[in-house]
């Protein structure tokens, strides 16, 4: 998986976790992004690996706080089609 695809998926996972859980609809959005960006990849494997890696939230909290503090709702809206 290209690094930029992994990075975006990590961000999408962390955004999905903001409410404390990752819903099926959010997983479907992440899966669609992955299929569009890397059609030959193994989504289930990469998703589980990155979900486990991102479970160390302290490495992403500052980044998520910056997004939240800068009112980047439009960015979040595009990712999850709110």
XYZ file of C-alpha atoms in Angstrom:
82
model
C 0.000 0.000 0.000
C 1.421 3.404 -0.923
C 2.335 5.485 2.141
C -0.095 8.299 1.283
C -2.968 5.804 1.131
C -2.009 4.438 4.549
C -1.711 7.963 5.945
C -5.174 8.937 4.710
C -6.664 5.725 6.063
C -5.043 6.392 9.454
C -6.588 9.852 9.478
C -9.974 8.471 8.443
C -9.793 5.859 11.222
C -8.981 8.502 13.811
C -11.783 10.749 12.593
C -14.176 7.812 12.743
C -13.086 7.173 16.332
C -13.898 10.706 17.483
C -17.255 9.501 18.759
C -15.677 6.448 20.398
C -16.518 3.847 17.765
C -16.116 3.076 14.073
C -19.489 2.529 12.405
C -20.111 0.233 9.451
C -20.861 3.248 7.242
C -17.497 4.765 8.149
C -15.712 1.503 7.365
C -17.497 1.424 4.001
C -16.284 4.971 3.244
C -12.717 4.008 4.153
C -12.997 0.836 2.075
C -14.257 2.822 -0.924
C -11.355 5.265 -0.630
C -8.932 2.338 -0.482
C -10.513 0.586 -3.485
C -10.337 3.797 -5.528
C -6.751 4.555 -4.523
C -5.312 1.041 -4.507
C -7.603 -1.451 -6.286
C -5.172 -4.385 -6.053
C -4.707 -4.154 -2.300
C -6.087 -6.244 0.530
C -8.370 -3.848 2.400
C -9.212 -6.152 5.290
C -5.550 -6.780 6.089
C -4.422 -3.155 5.814
C -7.466 -1.867 7.707
C -6.866 -4.211 10.654
C -3.134 -3.398 10.692
C -3.716 0.360 10.600
C -6.588 0.221 13.080
C -4.287 -1.564 15.529
C -1.451 0.881 14.855
C -3.670 3.923 15.314
C -5.034 2.598 18.593
C -2.166 4.531 20.207
C -4.214 7.706 20.061
C -1.619 9.893 21.708
C 0.260 9.981 18.413
C -2.793 11.420 16.600
C -4.481 13.533 19.272
C -2.555 16.733 18.508
C -3.348 16.430 14.820
C -7.048 15.824 15.449
C -7.108 18.764 17.877
C -5.633 21.027 15.204
C -8.319 19.927 12.744
C -11.042 20.519 15.331
C -9.676 23.883 16.458
C -9.483 25.162 12.890
C -13.114 24.257 12.146
C -12.252 21.891 9.306
C -15.818 20.555 9.174
C -15.861 20.762 5.366
C -12.854 18.414 5.264
C -14.616 15.932 7.532
C -17.822 16.300 5.543
C -16.062 15.326 2.317
C -14.503 12.239 3.887
C -17.688 10.856 5.407
C -20.335 12.509 3.212
C -22.126 13.992 6.222
